[in-house]
PDB file of C-alpha atoms in Angstrom:
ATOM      1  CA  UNK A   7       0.000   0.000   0.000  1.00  0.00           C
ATOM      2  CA  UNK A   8       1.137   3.405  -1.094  1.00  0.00           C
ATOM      3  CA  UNK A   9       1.901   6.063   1.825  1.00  0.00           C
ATOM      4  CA  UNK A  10       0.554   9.681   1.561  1.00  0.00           C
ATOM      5  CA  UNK A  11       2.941  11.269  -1.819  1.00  0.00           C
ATOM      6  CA  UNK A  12       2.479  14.891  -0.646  1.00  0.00           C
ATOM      7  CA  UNK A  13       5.839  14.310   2.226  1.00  0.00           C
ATOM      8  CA  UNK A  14       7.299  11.405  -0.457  1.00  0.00           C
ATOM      9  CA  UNK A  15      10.548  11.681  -1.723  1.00  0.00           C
ATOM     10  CA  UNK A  16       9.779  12.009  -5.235  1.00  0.00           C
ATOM     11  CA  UNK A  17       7.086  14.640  -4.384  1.00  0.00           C
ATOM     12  CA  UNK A  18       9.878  16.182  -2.662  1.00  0.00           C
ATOM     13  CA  UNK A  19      12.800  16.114  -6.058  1.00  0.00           C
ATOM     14  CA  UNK A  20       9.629  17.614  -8.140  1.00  0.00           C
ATOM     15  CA  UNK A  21       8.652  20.769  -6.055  1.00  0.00           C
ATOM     16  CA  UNK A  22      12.158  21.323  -5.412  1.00  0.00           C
ATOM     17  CA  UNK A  23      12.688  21.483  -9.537  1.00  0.00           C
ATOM     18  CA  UNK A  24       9.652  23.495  -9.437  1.00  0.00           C
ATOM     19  CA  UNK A  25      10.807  25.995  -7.467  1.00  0.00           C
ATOM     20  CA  UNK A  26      14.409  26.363  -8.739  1.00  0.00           C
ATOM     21  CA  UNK A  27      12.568  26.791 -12.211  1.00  0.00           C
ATOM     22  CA  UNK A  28      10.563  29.634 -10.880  1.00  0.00           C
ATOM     23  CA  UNK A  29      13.654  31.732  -9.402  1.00  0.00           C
ATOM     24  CA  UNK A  30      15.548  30.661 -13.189  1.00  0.00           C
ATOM     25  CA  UNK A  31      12.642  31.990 -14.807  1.00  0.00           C
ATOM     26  CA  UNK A  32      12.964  35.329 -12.276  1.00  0.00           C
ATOM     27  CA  UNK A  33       9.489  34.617 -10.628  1.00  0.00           C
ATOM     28  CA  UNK A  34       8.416  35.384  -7.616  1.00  0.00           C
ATOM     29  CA  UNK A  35       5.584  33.281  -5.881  1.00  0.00           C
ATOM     30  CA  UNK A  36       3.470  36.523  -6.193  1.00  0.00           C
ATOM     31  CA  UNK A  37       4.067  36.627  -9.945  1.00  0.00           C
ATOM     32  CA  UNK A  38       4.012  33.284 -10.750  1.00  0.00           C
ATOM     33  CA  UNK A  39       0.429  32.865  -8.715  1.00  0.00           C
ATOM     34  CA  UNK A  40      -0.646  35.659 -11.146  1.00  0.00           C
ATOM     35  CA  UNK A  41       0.018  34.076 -14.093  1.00  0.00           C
ATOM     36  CA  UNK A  42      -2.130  30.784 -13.063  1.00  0.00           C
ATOM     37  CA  UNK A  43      -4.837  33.281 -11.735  1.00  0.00           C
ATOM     38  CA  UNK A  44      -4.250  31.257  -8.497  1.00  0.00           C
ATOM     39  CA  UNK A  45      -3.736  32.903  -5.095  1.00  0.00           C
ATOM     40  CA  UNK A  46      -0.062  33.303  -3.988  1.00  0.00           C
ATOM     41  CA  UNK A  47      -0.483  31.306  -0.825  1.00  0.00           C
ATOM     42  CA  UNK A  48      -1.107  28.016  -3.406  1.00  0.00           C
ATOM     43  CA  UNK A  49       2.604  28.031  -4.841  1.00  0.00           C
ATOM     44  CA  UNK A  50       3.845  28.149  -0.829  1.00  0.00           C
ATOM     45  CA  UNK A  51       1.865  25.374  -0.573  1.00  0.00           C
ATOM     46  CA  UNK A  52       2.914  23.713  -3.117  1.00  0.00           C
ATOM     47  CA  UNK A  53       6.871  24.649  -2.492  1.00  0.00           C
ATOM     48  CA  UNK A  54       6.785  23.524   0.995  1.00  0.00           C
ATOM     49  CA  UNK A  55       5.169  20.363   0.684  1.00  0.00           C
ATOM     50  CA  UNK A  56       1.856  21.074   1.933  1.00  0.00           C
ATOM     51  CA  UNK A  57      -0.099  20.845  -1.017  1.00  0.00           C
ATOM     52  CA  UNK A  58       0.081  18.215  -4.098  1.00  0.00           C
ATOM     53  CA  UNK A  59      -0.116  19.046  -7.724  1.00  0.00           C
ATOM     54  CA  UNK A  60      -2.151  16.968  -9.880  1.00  0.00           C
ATOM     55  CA  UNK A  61      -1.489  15.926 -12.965  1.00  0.00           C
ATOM     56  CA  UNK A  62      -3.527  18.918 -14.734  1.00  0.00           C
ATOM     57  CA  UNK A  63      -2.331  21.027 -12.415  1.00  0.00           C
ATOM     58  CA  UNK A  64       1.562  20.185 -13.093  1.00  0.00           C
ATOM     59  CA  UNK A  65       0.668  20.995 -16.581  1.00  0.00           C
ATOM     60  CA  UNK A  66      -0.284  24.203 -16.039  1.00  0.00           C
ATOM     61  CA  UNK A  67       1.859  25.028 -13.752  1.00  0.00           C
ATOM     62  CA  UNK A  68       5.262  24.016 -16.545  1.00  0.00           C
ATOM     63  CA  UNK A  69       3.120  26.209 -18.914  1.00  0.00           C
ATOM     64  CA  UNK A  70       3.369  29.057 -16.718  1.00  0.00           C
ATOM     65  CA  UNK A  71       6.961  28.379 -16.377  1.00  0.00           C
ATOM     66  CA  UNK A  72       7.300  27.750 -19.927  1.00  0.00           C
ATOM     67  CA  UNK A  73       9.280  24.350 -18.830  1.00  0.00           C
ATOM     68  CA  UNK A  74       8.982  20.857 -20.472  1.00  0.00           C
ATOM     69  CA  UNK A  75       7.033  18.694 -17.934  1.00  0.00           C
ATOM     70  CA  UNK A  76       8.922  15.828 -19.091  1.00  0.00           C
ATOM     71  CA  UNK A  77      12.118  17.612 -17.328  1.00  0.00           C
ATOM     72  CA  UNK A  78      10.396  16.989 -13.878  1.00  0.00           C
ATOM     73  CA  UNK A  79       8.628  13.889 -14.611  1.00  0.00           C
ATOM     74  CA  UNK A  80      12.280  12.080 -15.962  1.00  0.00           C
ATOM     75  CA  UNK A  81      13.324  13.522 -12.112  1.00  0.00           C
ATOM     76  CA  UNK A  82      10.967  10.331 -11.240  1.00  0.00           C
ATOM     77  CA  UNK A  83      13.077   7.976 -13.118  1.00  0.00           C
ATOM     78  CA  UNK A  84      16.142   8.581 -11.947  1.00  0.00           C
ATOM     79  CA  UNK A  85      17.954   6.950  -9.334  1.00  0.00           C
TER      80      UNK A  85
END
């Protein structure tokens, strides 16, 4: 049986390439929160592991970043 992803370690490697995409891109969590019409606090929660993406959601949130979701996803995959 499969534990609760939003503390797992691969949760972890994504939201961690999440974020270091958003300061590369020169976003703030203000600015990127404005782009996905989403309230700031959301990208905190996402960042500090409170909060987990879905799969739709992840899209979106690479297309905001203008980032190839595959990047993150082949984060998964490696050992």
């Amino acid at each position: 049986m499969m534990g609760k992803t939003v503390s797992s370690e691969e949760n972890s490697k994504l939201t961690k390439w999440l974020k270091t995409k958003r300061h590369e891109k020169g976003h703030t969590m203000r600015s990127l929160a404005q782009v996905l019409g989403t309230p700031h606090s959301f990208i905190g929660k996402v960042e500090n592991q409170e909060r987990r993406l879905d799969v739709i959601e992840f899209l979106r949130y690479c297309d905001a970043l203008e980032v190839d979701p595959h990047e993150g996803l082949g984060l998964l995959k490696e050992d």
